[in-house]
Short mmCIF file of C-alpha atoms in Angstrom, two decimals:
data_model
loop_
_atom_site.label_atom_id
_atom_site.label_comp_id
_atom_site.label_asym_id
_atom_site.label_seq_id
_atom_site.Cartn_x
_atom_site.Cartn_y
_atom_site.Cartn_z
CA MET A 1027 0.02 0.03 -0.01
CA ILE A 1028 1.40 3.44 -1.05
CA ARG A 1029 1.47 5.94 1.84
CA VAL A 1030 -0.01 9.40 1.18
CA SER A 1031 3.02 10.96 2.93
CA SER A 1032 5.25 9.37 0.34
CA LEU A 1033 3.18 10.75 -2.52
CA LEU A 1034 3.30 14.24 -0.98
CA ALA A 1035 7.08 14.05 -0.54
CA GLY A 1036 7.56 13.12 -4.18
CA ALA A 1037 5.34 15.95 -5.34
CA CYS A 1038 7.22 18.46 -3.27
CA ALA A 1039 10.56 17.21 -4.60
CA LEU A 1040 9.27 17.69 -8.19
CA ALA A 1041 8.02 21.23 -7.38
CA LEU A 1042 11.39 22.26 -5.90
CA ALA A 1043 13.40 20.75 -8.85
CA PRO A 1044 14.87 23.40 -11.22
CA SER A 1045 13.07 23.62 -14.52
CA PHE A 1046 15.08 21.93 -17.30
CA ALA A 1047 13.42 24.25 -19.91
CA ALA A 1048 14.40 27.33 -17.95
CA ALA A 1049 17.97 26.10 -17.50
CA ALA A 1050 18.54 25.01 -21.13
CA ASP A 1051 19.49 27.18 -24.04
CA THR A 1052 16.24 28.21 -25.73
CA THR A 1053 17.82 27.70 -29.17
CA PRO A 1054 18.01 23.92 -30.15
CA ALA A 1055 21.36 22.95 -31.52
CA GLN A 1056 19.76 21.64 -34.69
CA ALA A 1057 18.39 24.97 -35.68
CA ALA A 1058 21.62 25.92 -37.41
CA ASP A 1059 22.25 22.52 -38.82
CA GLY A 1060 22.20 22.30 -42.63
CA TYR A 1061 20.05 19.15 -42.81
CA TYR A 1062 17.54 20.72 -40.41
CA LYS A 1063 17.29 23.84 -42.50
CA ALA A 1064 16.89 21.80 -45.68
CA GLY A 1065 14.08 19.90 -43.92
CA GLU A 1066 12.34 23.16 -42.93
CA ALA A 1067 12.53 24.37 -46.56
CA ALA A 1068 11.16 21.03 -47.86
CA LEU A 1069 8.25 21.26 -45.39
CA ALA A 1070 7.53 24.85 -46.39
CA LYS A 1071 7.40 23.84 -50.06
CA ALA A 1072 5.25 20.80 -49.26
CA LEU A 1073 2.73 23.00 -47.49
CA THR A 1074 2.19 25.01 -50.68
CA ILE A 1075 1.20 21.99 -52.77
CA ASN A 1076 -2.47 21.73 -53.43
CA PRO A 1077 -4.06 18.76 -55.17
CA ASN A 1078 -5.08 19.46 -58.79
CA ALA A 1079 -8.49 17.80 -59.15
CA GLY A 1080 -9.07 19.22 -62.67
CA LYS A 1081 -9.34 17.19 -65.88
CA ALA A 1082 -6.23 16.28 -67.72
CA LYS A 1083 -6.06 17.34 -71.36
CA ASN A 1084 -2.79 15.43 -71.86
CA VAL A 1085 -1.10 12.49 -70.16
CA VAL A 1086 2.71 11.80 -70.54
CA LEU A 1087 3.68 8.42 -69.05
CA PHE A 1088 7.43 8.03 -68.51
CA LEU A 1089 8.59 4.44 -68.04
CA GLY A 1090 12.16 3.62 -66.92
CA ASP A 1091 12.38 -0.04 -67.83
CA GLY A 1092 13.89 -1.95 -64.88
CA MET A 1093 14.41 1.34 -62.88
CA GLY A 1094 13.97 0.08 -59.40
CA ILE A 1095 14.63 2.20 -56.22
CA SER A 1096 18.27 1.16 -56.02
CA THR A 1097 18.77 2.06 -59.66
CA ALA A 1098 17.20 5.53 -59.11
CA VAL A 1099 19.37 6.15 -56.00
CA ALA A 1100 22.63 5.05 -57.64
CA SER A 1101 21.84 7.14 -60.71
CA ARG A 1102 21.06 10.14 -58.53
CA ILE A 1103 24.46 9.78 -56.90
CA TYR A 1104 26.18 9.21 -60.24
CA GLU A 1105 24.62 12.21 -61.91
CA GLY A 1106 25.59 14.47 -59.02
CA GLN A 1107 29.18 13.19 -59.03
CA GLN A 1108 29.47 13.66 -62.71
CA ARG A 1109 28.45 17.34 -62.27
CA GLY A 1110 30.85 17.71 -59.34
CA VAL A 1111 28.18 18.23 -56.73
CA ASP A 1112 27.06 16.19 -53.70
CA GLY A 1113 25.55 13.10 -55.29
CA GLU A 1114 23.92 11.67 -52.15
CA SER A 1115 21.74 14.78 -51.70
CA ASN A 1116 21.21 15.24 -55.44
CA ALA A 1117 17.80 14.67 -57.15
CA LEU A 1118 16.95 13.53 -60.61
CA ALA A 1119 14.20 15.35 -62.44
CA PHE A 1120 11.41 12.93 -61.53
CA GLU A 1121 12.43 12.88 -57.93
CA LYS A 1122 11.27 16.47 -57.61
CA LEU A 1123 7.71 15.60 -58.46
CA PRO A 1124 5.45 16.11 -55.46
CA TRP A 1125 3.18 13.01 -55.53
CA VAL A 1126 4.84 9.68 -54.89
CA ALA A 1127 3.64 6.03 -54.40
CA LEU A 1128 4.98 2.52 -54.50
CA SER A 1129 3.77 0.06 -57.20
CA LYS A 1130 3.40 -3.70 -56.61
CA THR A 1131 4.65 -5.23 -59.80
CA TYR A 1132 3.94 -8.92 -59.66
CA SER A 1133 2.21 -10.33 -62.74
CA HIS A 1134 -0.89 -12.53 -63.03
CA ASP A 1135 1.25 -15.71 -62.93
CA THR A 1136 4.59 -14.78 -61.26
CA GLN A 1137 6.04 -12.98 -58.34
CA VAL A 1138 8.44 -11.09 -60.61
CA THR A 1139 7.00 -9.52 -63.80
CA ASP A 1140 8.54 -9.11 -67.22
CA SER A 1141 8.10 -5.96 -69.31
CA ALA A 1142 5.20 -7.38 -71.33
CA ALA A 1143 3.01 -8.14 -68.35
CA GLY A 1144 4.20 -4.98 -66.56
CA ILE A 1145 3.23 -2.56 -69.40
CA THR A 1146 -0.09 -4.38 -69.92
CA ALA A 1147 -0.99 -3.70 -66.29
CA ILE A 1148 -0.04 -0.04 -66.60
CA THR A 1149 -1.75 0.67 -69.95
CA THR A 1150 -4.88 -1.47 -69.49
CA GLY A 1151 -5.57 -1.83 -65.88
CA VAL A 1152 -5.36 -5.63 -66.24
CA LYS A 1153 -2.60 -7.93 -64.85
CA THR A 1154 -1.64 -10.60 -67.38
CA ARG A 1155 0.87 -13.39 -67.78
CA ASN A 1156 4.54 -12.82 -68.46
CA LYS A 1157 5.25 -12.73 -72.20
CA VAL A 1158 1.75 -11.52 -73.04
CA ILE A 1159 0.82 -8.04 -74.22
CA GLY A 1160 -2.61 -6.38 -74.29
CA LEU A 1161 -4.59 -9.49 -73.41
CA THR A 1162 -6.08 -10.70 -70.07
CA GLY A 1163 -4.55 -13.20 -67.74
CA VAL A 1164 -6.65 -15.95 -69.37
CA ALA A 1165 -4.45 -15.82 -72.46
CA LYS A 1166 -1.43 -18.15 -72.38
CA PRO A 1167 1.93 -17.31 -73.79
CA GLU A 1168 2.36 -18.34 -77.37
CA ALA A 1169 -1.27 -19.39 -77.71
CA CYS A 1170 -2.38 -17.68 -80.86
CA ALA A 1171 -5.96 -18.99 -80.41
CA ASP A 1172 -6.26 -17.08 -77.15
CA GLU A 1173 -5.81 -13.58 -78.63
CA ALA A 1174 -9.21 -12.80 -80.15
CA ALA A 1175 -11.33 -13.35 -77.01
CA ASN A 1176 -9.00 -11.73 -74.51
CA ARG A 1177 -8.04 -8.45 -76.06
CA VAL A 1178 -8.19 -5.43 -73.71
CA GLU A 1179 -8.08 -1.71 -74.74
CA THR A 1180 -5.03 0.35 -73.99
CA ILE A 1181 -5.04 3.91 -72.59
CA ALA A 1182 -3.60 5.05 -75.97
CA GLU A 1183 -6.39 3.38 -77.91
CA ILE A 1184 -8.97 4.78 -75.53
CA ALA A 1185 -7.56 8.31 -75.90
CA LYS A 1186 -7.59 7.98 -79.67
CA ALA A 1187 -11.21 6.74 -79.68
CA HIS A 1188 -12.02 9.93 -77.78
CA GLY A 1189 -10.49 12.05 -80.42
CA LEU A 1190 -7.12 12.67 -78.80
CA SER A 1191 -3.74 11.94 -80.34
CA ALA A 1192 -1.27 9.28 -79.12
CA GLY A 1193 2.35 8.33 -79.38
CA ALA A 1194 5.04 6.21 -78.21
CA VAL A 1195 8.86 6.97 -77.95
CA THR A 1196 11.53 4.55 -76.92
CA THR A 1197 15.29 3.76 -76.95
CA THR A 1198 14.44 0.14 -77.85
CA ARG A 1199 12.75 -1.30 -80.91
CA ILE A 1200 9.36 0.30 -81.23
CA THR A 1201 8.02 -3.28 -81.35
CA HIS A 1202 9.62 -4.18 -78.08
CA ALA A 1203 7.37 -5.08 -75.11
CA THR A 1204 6.93 -1.64 -73.52
CA PRO A 1205 6.19 0.51 -76.55
CA ALA A 1206 4.10 -2.34 -77.95
CA GLY A 1207 2.06 -2.07 -74.82
CA THR A 1208 0.39 1.07 -76.19
CA TYR A 1209 -0.93 -0.58 -79.40
CA ALA A 1210 -0.32 -4.35 -79.64
CA HIS A 1211 -2.33 -7.38 -78.53
CA THR A 1212 -0.34 -10.51 -78.75
CA ALA A 1213 0.10 -13.82 -76.96
CA TYR A 1214 3.91 -13.59 -77.31
CA ARG A 1215 6.04 -10.48 -76.90
CA ASP A 1216 8.83 -11.87 -79.17
CA TRP A 1217 6.48 -11.98 -82.22
CA GLU A 1218 7.78 -8.51 -83.25
CA GLY A 1219 8.01 -9.32 -86.95
CA ASP A 1220 6.61 -12.19 -89.03
CA GLY A 1221 10.10 -13.70 -89.17
CA ASP A 1222 9.87 -14.13 -85.42
CA MET A 1223 6.67 -16.12 -85.53
CA PRO A 1224 6.06 -19.96 -85.84
CA ALA A 1225 4.12 -21.29 -88.73
CA GLU A 1226 1.19 -22.29 -86.66
CA ALA A 1227 0.77 -18.70 -85.26
CA LEU A 1228 0.91 -17.21 -88.79
CA SER A 1229 -1.59 -19.83 -90.11
CA GLY A 1230 -3.81 -19.14 -87.11
CA GLY A 1231 -4.25 -15.57 -88.23
CA CYS A 1232 -2.12 -13.86 -85.60
CA LYS A 1233 -0.33 -10.65 -86.68
CA ASP A 1234 3.15 -9.68 -85.77
CA ILE A 1235 3.61 -6.52 -83.69
CA ALA A 1236 4.99 -4.41 -86.45
CA ARG A 1237 1.96 -5.16 -88.60
CA GLN A 1238 -0.35 -4.29 -85.68
CA LEU A 1239 1.30 -0.82 -85.45
CA VAL A 1240 0.98 -0.06 -89.16
CA GLU A 1241 -2.32 -1.82 -89.87
CA ALA A 1242 -4.28 -0.46 -86.85
CA PRO A 1243 -7.53 1.32 -87.77
CA ALA A 1244 -7.03 5.04 -88.17
CA LYS A 1245 -9.22 5.83 -85.27
CA ILE A 1246 -6.82 4.07 -82.87
CA ARG A 1247 -3.49 4.09 -84.69
CA LEU A 1248 -0.53 5.89 -83.11
CA ASP A 1249 0.22 9.35 -84.50
CA VAL A 1250 3.90 9.16 -83.50
CA ALA A 1251 6.11 6.16 -83.08
CA LEU A 1252 9.81 6.80 -82.56
CA GLY A 1253 12.55 4.38 -81.69
CA GLY A 1254 14.51 1.49 -83.21
CA GLY A 1255 13.50 -1.80 -84.81
CA ARG A 1256 13.72 -1.04 -88.52
CA SER A 1257 14.42 -4.60 -89.20
CA ARG A 1258 10.93 -5.72 -88.27
CA PHE A 1259 9.35 -3.42 -90.90
CA LEU A 1260 11.56 -4.12 -93.93
CA PRO A 1261 12.00 -7.21 -96.18
CA GLU A 1262 15.21 -9.03 -96.33
CA ASP A 1263 16.17 -7.44 -99.68
CA LYS A 1264 16.10 -4.11 -97.90
CA GLY A 1265 18.13 -5.19 -94.96
CA GLY A 1266 15.23 -6.23 -92.81
CA LYS A 1267 13.98 -9.52 -91.34
CA ARG A 1268 10.49 -9.69 -92.75
CA ALA A 1269 9.71 -12.99 -94.43
CA ASP A 1270 6.55 -11.78 -96.18
CA GLY A 1271 8.49 -9.37 -98.47
CA ARG A 1272 6.42 -6.37 -97.34
CA ASP A 1273 7.92 -2.93 -96.62
CA LEU A 1274 5.72 -1.65 -93.80
CA THR A 1275 7.49 1.74 -93.82
CA ALA A 1276 6.17 2.37 -97.26
CA GLU A 1277 2.71 1.22 -96.20
CA TRP A 1278 2.87 3.71 -93.25
CA THR A 1279 3.49 6.57 -95.63
CA LYS A 1280 0.30 5.87 -97.53
CA ALA A 1281 -1.67 7.58 -94.82
CA LYS A 1282 -2.49 11.28 -95.48
CA GLY A 1283 0.58 13.48 -94.70
CA ALA A 1284 2.43 10.55 -93.03
CA ALA A 1285 6.16 10.74 -92.68
CA TYR A 1286 8.91 8.15 -92.21
CA VAL A 1287 12.32 9.26 -90.92
CA THR A 1288 15.49 7.51 -90.08
CA THR A 1289 17.92 10.17 -88.80
CA ALA A 1290 18.02 12.85 -86.10
CA ASP A 1291 18.30 15.55 -88.86
CA GLN A 1292 15.18 14.24 -90.67
CA LEU A 1293 13.31 14.30 -87.36
CA LYS A 1294 14.33 17.91 -86.76
CA THR A 1295 13.08 18.95 -90.16
CA ILE A 1296 9.54 17.66 -89.57
CA ASP A 1297 7.18 20.63 -89.18
CA ALA A 1298 4.98 19.65 -86.20
CA THR A 1299 2.23 21.98 -87.38
CA LYS A 1300 1.81 20.36 -90.72
CA THR A 1301 2.81 16.68 -90.51
CA GLY A 1302 0.54 13.71 -90.36
CA PRO A 1303 1.49 10.53 -88.59
CA VAL A 1304 5.29 10.13 -88.02
CA LEU A 1305 7.18 6.81 -87.85
CA GLY A 1306 10.84 7.24 -86.88
CA LEU A 1307 13.08 4.15 -86.97
CA PHE A 1308 16.57 5.16 -86.14
CA ALA A 1309 18.37 1.77 -85.98
CA GLY A 1310 17.86 -1.77 -87.31
CA GLU A 1311 17.52 -3.02 -83.74
CA HIS A 1312 17.67 -1.09 -80.39
CA LEU A 1313 19.21 2.35 -80.34
CA PRO A 1314 22.81 2.49 -79.08
CA TYR A 1315 23.52 3.14 -75.36
CA GLU A 1316 24.35 6.70 -74.57
CA VAL A 1317 27.91 5.76 -73.64
CA GLU A 1318 28.27 4.49 -77.22
CA ARG A 1319 26.96 7.68 -78.79
CA PRO A 1320 30.40 8.96 -79.95
CA MET A 1321 30.96 5.80 -81.94
CA LEU A 1322 27.52 4.33 -82.81
CA GLY A 1323 25.12 7.21 -82.13
CA GLN A 1324 25.87 9.61 -84.90
CA GLY A 1325 22.64 10.58 -86.55
CA VAL A 1326 20.57 8.99 -83.75
CA PRO A 1327 18.28 11.38 -81.79
CA THR A 1328 18.50 11.37 -78.03
CA LEU A 1329 15.52 10.37 -75.93
CA ALA A 1330 14.96 14.00 -75.05
CA ASP A 1331 15.02 14.87 -78.79
CA MET A 1332 12.37 12.26 -79.57
CA ALA A 1333 10.15 13.00 -76.58
CA THR A 1334 10.12 16.81 -77.19
CA LYS A 1335 9.38 16.41 -80.88
CA ALA A 1336 6.52 13.96 -80.04
CA VAL A 1337 5.08 16.59 -77.67
CA ASP A 1338 5.34 19.17 -80.39
CA ILE A 1339 3.45 17.06 -82.91
CA LEU A 1340 0.86 15.60 -80.55
CA SER A 1341 -0.01 18.96 -78.95
CA GLN A 1342 -1.36 20.23 -82.26
CA ASN A 1343 -4.48 18.32 -81.43
CA PRO A 1344 -6.70 20.79 -79.45
CA LYS A 1345 -8.41 17.83 -77.65
CA GLY A 1346 -5.20 16.63 -76.15
CA TYR A 1347 -2.91 13.61 -76.32
CA PHE A 1348 -1.34 10.53 -74.66
CA LEU A 1349 2.39 9.87 -74.86
CA LEU A 1350 4.57 7.08 -73.59
CA VAL A 1351 8.20 7.76 -73.26
CA GLU A 1352 10.41 4.74 -72.40
CA GLY A 1353 13.93 4.65 -71.15
CA GLY A 1354 14.31 1.12 -72.30
CA LYS A 1355 18.00 0.52 -72.12
CA ILE A 1356 18.14 1.05 -68.36
CA ASP A 1357 16.91 -2.54 -68.12
CA MET A 1358 19.28 -3.76 -70.76
CA GLY A 1359 22.38 -2.41 -68.93
CA SER A 1360 21.22 -4.26 -65.78
CA HIS A 1361 20.70 -7.50 -67.69
CA LEU A 1362 24.41 -7.18 -68.52
CA ASN A 1363 25.43 -6.43 -64.93
CA ASN A 1364 26.87 -3.22 -66.48
CA ALA A 1365 26.16 -0.55 -63.96
CA LYS A 1366 27.74 2.25 -65.96
CA ARG A 1367 25.28 1.65 -68.78
CA THR A 1368 22.39 1.36 -66.41
CA LEU A 1369 23.14 4.65 -64.61
CA THR A 1370 23.96 6.69 -67.76
CA GLU A 1371 20.68 5.48 -69.32
CA THR A 1372 18.84 6.46 -66.25
CA VAL A 1373 20.44 9.95 -66.27
CA GLU A 1374 19.44 10.33 -69.96
CA PHE A 1375 15.93 9.28 -68.96
CA SER A 1376 15.86 12.05 -66.38
CA LYS A 1377 17.10 14.52 -69.02
CA ALA A 1378 14.19 13.60 -71.22
CA ILE A 1379 11.69 14.12 -68.34
CA GLU A 1380 13.30 17.48 -67.56
CA ALA A 1381 12.97 18.49 -71.24
CA VAL A 1382 9.34 17.55 -71.42
CA LEU A 1383 8.49 19.20 -68.19
CA ALA A 1384 9.90 22.44 -69.58
CA LYS A 1385 7.43 22.21 -72.49
CA VAL A 1386 4.13 21.04 -70.94
CA ASP A 1387 1.76 22.92 -68.63
CA LEU A 1388 1.15 20.91 -65.49
CA LYS A 1389 -2.14 22.72 -65.12
CA ASP A 1390 -3.60 20.49 -67.79
CA THR A 1391 -1.01 17.81 -68.30
CA LEU A 1392 -0.65 14.77 -66.01
CA VAL A 1393 2.96 13.50 -65.87
CA ILE A 1394 3.61 10.14 -64.30
CA VAL A 1395 7.09 8.52 -63.97
CA THR A 1396 7.41 4.89 -63.10
CA ALA A 1397 8.98 1.56 -63.88
CA ASP A 1398 7.52 -1.74 -64.95
CA HIS A 1399 9.78 -3.71 -62.64
CA SER A 1400 13.08 -3.54 -60.64
CA HIS A 1401 16.32 -5.22 -61.19
CA GLY A 1402 18.72 -6.95 -58.85
CA LEU A 1403 21.08 -3.95 -58.49
CA VAL A 1404 22.27 -3.58 -54.91
CA ILE A 1405 24.06 -0.65 -53.13
CA SER A 1406 25.98 -2.22 -50.25
CA GLY A 1407 28.86 -1.51 -47.84
CA TYR A 1408 29.70 1.70 -46.03
CA ALA A 1409 31.62 3.66 -48.54
CA ALA A 1410 32.57 7.18 -47.48
CA ARG A 1411 30.36 10.06 -48.36
CA SER A 1412 31.08 11.16 -51.98
CA ALA A 1413 33.07 8.05 -52.72
CA PRO A 1414 32.60 7.07 -56.43
CA ILE A 1415 29.32 5.16 -56.78
CA LEU A 1416 31.08 3.02 -59.37
CA GLY A 1417 33.95 2.29 -57.01
CA LEU A 1418 34.94 0.00 -54.20
CA ALA A 1419 32.92 -0.46 -51.01
CA GLY A 1420 34.44 0.73 -47.82
CA ASN A 1421 33.89 0.78 -44.09
CA GLU A 1422 33.18 4.45 -43.35
CA GLY A 1423 36.11 5.56 -45.26
CA GLU A 1424 38.41 2.63 -44.61
CA PRO A 1425 39.09 -0.12 -47.17
CA VAL A 1426 37.13 -3.24 -46.62
CA VAL A 1427 37.42 -6.77 -47.90
CA ALA A 1428 35.15 -9.75 -47.99
CA GLY A 1429 35.77 -13.15 -46.39
CA ASP A 1430 37.85 -14.20 -49.27
CA GLY A 1431 40.27 -11.39 -48.66
CA LYS A 1432 39.19 -9.44 -51.71
CA ALA A 1433 37.53 -6.01 -52.18
CA TYR A 1434 34.03 -5.62 -53.47
CA THR A 1435 32.28 -2.83 -55.32
CA VAL A 1436 29.54 -0.45 -53.96
CA LEU A 1437 27.20 -1.74 -56.72
CA SER A 1438 26.62 -5.38 -57.40
CA PHE A 1439 23.84 -7.51 -58.79
CA ALA A 1440 21.95 -10.54 -57.41
CA THR A 1441 22.12 -12.56 -60.62
CA GLY A 1442 23.67 -12.29 -64.03
CA PRO A 1443 26.80 -12.79 -66.22
CA GLY A 1444 29.02 -11.19 -63.45
CA GLY A 1445 28.51 -14.20 -61.27
CA VAL A 1446 31.34 -16.82 -60.60
CA GLU A 1447 31.02 -19.98 -62.80
CA GLY A 1448 31.80 -23.49 -61.49
CA ASN A 1449 34.88 -23.67 -59.31
CA ASP A 1450 36.34 -20.34 -60.55
CA LEU A 1451 37.59 -17.93 -57.84
CA ARG A 1452 36.06 -14.43 -57.57
CA ALA A 1453 38.12 -11.77 -59.21
CA ASP A 1454 39.44 -8.88 -57.06
CA PRO A 1455 37.81 -5.68 -58.34
CA ALA A 1456 40.66 -3.76 -56.58
CA HIS A 1457 42.81 -4.75 -59.56
CA GLU A 1458 40.20 -3.85 -62.24
CA ASP A 1459 39.18 -0.61 -64.01
CA LEU A 1460 35.74 -0.13 -62.42
CA ASP A 1461 35.04 2.97 -64.54
CA GLU A 1462 35.62 1.20 -67.87
CA VAL A 1463 32.51 1.23 -70.09
CA ASP A 1464 32.33 -2.55 -70.30
CA TYR A 1465 32.99 -3.43 -66.77
CA HIS A 1466 30.50 -5.91 -65.46
CA GLN A 1467 29.74 -5.74 -61.75
CA GLN A 1468 29.90 -9.03 -59.88
CA ALA A 1469 26.75 -11.00 -59.17
CA GLY A 1470 25.64 -13.52 -56.55
CA ALA A 1471 24.49 -16.18 -58.95
CA ASN A 1472 25.67 -16.68 -62.52
CA LEU A 1473 23.06 -16.36 -65.30
CA PRO A 1474 23.47 -15.47 -68.93
CA SER A 1475 21.29 -12.43 -68.40
CA ALA A 1476 20.45 -10.90 -65.02
CA ALA A 1477 16.94 -11.63 -63.73
CA HIS A 1478 14.40 -8.93 -62.82
CA SER A 1479 13.56 -8.46 -59.17
CA GLY A 1480 10.19 -8.23 -57.48
CA GLU A 1481 10.29 -5.45 -55.03
CA ASP A 1482 8.00 -2.38 -55.38
CA VAL A 1483 9.01 0.39 -57.70
CA GLY A 1484 8.38 4.12 -57.43
CA ILE A 1485 5.63 6.13 -59.06
CA TYR A 1486 6.22 9.94 -59.25
CA ALA A 1487 3.58 12.31 -60.57
CA ASP A 1488 2.38 15.85 -61.05
CA GLY A 1489 -0.52 17.56 -62.75
CA PRO A 1490 -4.23 16.89 -62.82
CA GLY A 1491 -5.07 13.77 -60.84
CA ALA A 1492 -1.51 13.35 -59.64
CA TYR A 1493 -2.69 13.48 -55.94
CA LEU A 1494 -4.17 10.04 -56.52
CA VAL A 1495 -0.60 8.66 -56.68
CA ARG A 1496 -0.08 7.87 -53.04
CA GLY A 1497 0.32 4.92 -50.84
CA VAL A 1498 1.20 1.35 -51.87
CA VAL A 1499 -0.86 0.41 -54.89
CA GLU A 1500 -1.16 -2.23 -57.62
CA GLU A 1501 0.67 -1.58 -60.86
CA SER A 1502 -2.67 -1.86 -62.66
CA TYR A 1503 -3.95 1.13 -60.58
CA ILE A 1504 -1.77 3.49 -62.63
CA PHE A 1505 -4.11 2.94 -65.61
CA GLN A 1506 -7.10 4.00 -63.38
CA VAL A 1507 -5.38 7.20 -62.38
CA MET A 1508 -4.74 8.11 -66.03
CA ARG A 1509 -8.32 7.16 -67.05
CA HIS A 1510 -9.87 9.17 -64.18
CA ALA A 1511 -7.65 12.18 -64.96
CA TYR A 1512 -8.86 12.18 -68.58
CA GLY A 1513 -12.49 11.91 -67.40
CA PHE A 1514 -13.00 8.74 -69.41
CA ASP A 1515 -15.77 6.41 -68.13
CA ALA A 1516 -14.79 3.18 -66.49
CA ALA A 1517 -15.24 -0.02 -68.59
CA LYS A 1518 -18.56 -1.58 -68.17
#
């Protein structure tokens, strides 16, 4: 039992104790701290952001293929270090957008999606099976017979049906999975040209992806398609891979005012106010990596060049437009365990976003930046602040070695061609040129091509409806945000 006298004594002791607040300095130590002040400024800016609940006239969807959170962070650091500023506190263009969410990227049949199922979720609101584009999850990969009954409309096709314009821009083949997700409906993503298709699919009446782009009805056909992949549109006698002998580029130009271009200079000369549909194919296959531009990229437009020209052309439609812009070779660099290519492609992707943001009006244009899936890129160790992101890992500034007595790099991959094979010993990266363009970071498990990874990816947004990008959402939710922002009715 507690005595009353004891309680009174304790109360008196508290009353007589000196006040901590009175004795302490009234100015907190953190008030002068740089991080604290930066946080205050960020809060002040956040308090000025008001949701834009208006209708979107235009939607620009940026997709960094394979651009997981680790890739974005490493690229942020790399871009800052290349400019000679603090990379760790740096921000890429899309990281400055005010509305952010996480996207759950699993597909209908796998924990880890591929690009075909990923883009289908984003552009149609339906999760499907890996390898399948523009069809429901009922359709099975490579099953031509499943195409007709399982077709789903894409946001680009819906926009066109409402009288808007639509386009797709990519650094990959325009028939590759992500750009194809704006216009194609196929049971197999690799059916890019008829030469890629088995006889049974051709006899079953299924169309290759290049044909689907060119032969789409005018009311839903893309108005702008820029990227690589010329080989899928040309017959063999013209340097292509088509087995049917058709020249689809010539067929494209039969449309009123249509243009076909193959160089950066030709793209520049197009008058956005006068042209009809524009097909730009700037390479036989994928466009070269940015690090290869001095040798292989002469005459090839940058992603920013293509994206801004697409905006100029599409914005001639007073009703508005939809545009997909893909940084497709971010993913390809990671498949190679080649972090330098991955990071430089992400930086170029950011530059394209910055260029488009400078052109559009966020009062009537919804901009969404996301990825279809992540990759197994890992940032590990305790390298000193401002240490090269492509360099060796450290222990808070001190060199560090693994259990085998060898150094390891800040960036590595979970799987891929950088993994040790058989009984080979791990190479010591301390004796290698880590900044060399073709250096492949080490991987935990050896595979011919690095596998995607299944963690959530970021969604960044601004403009009408962007406030709906918040929380942890399904990848297919992104379609619903775009549809709602346009004011299109939900499918019945």
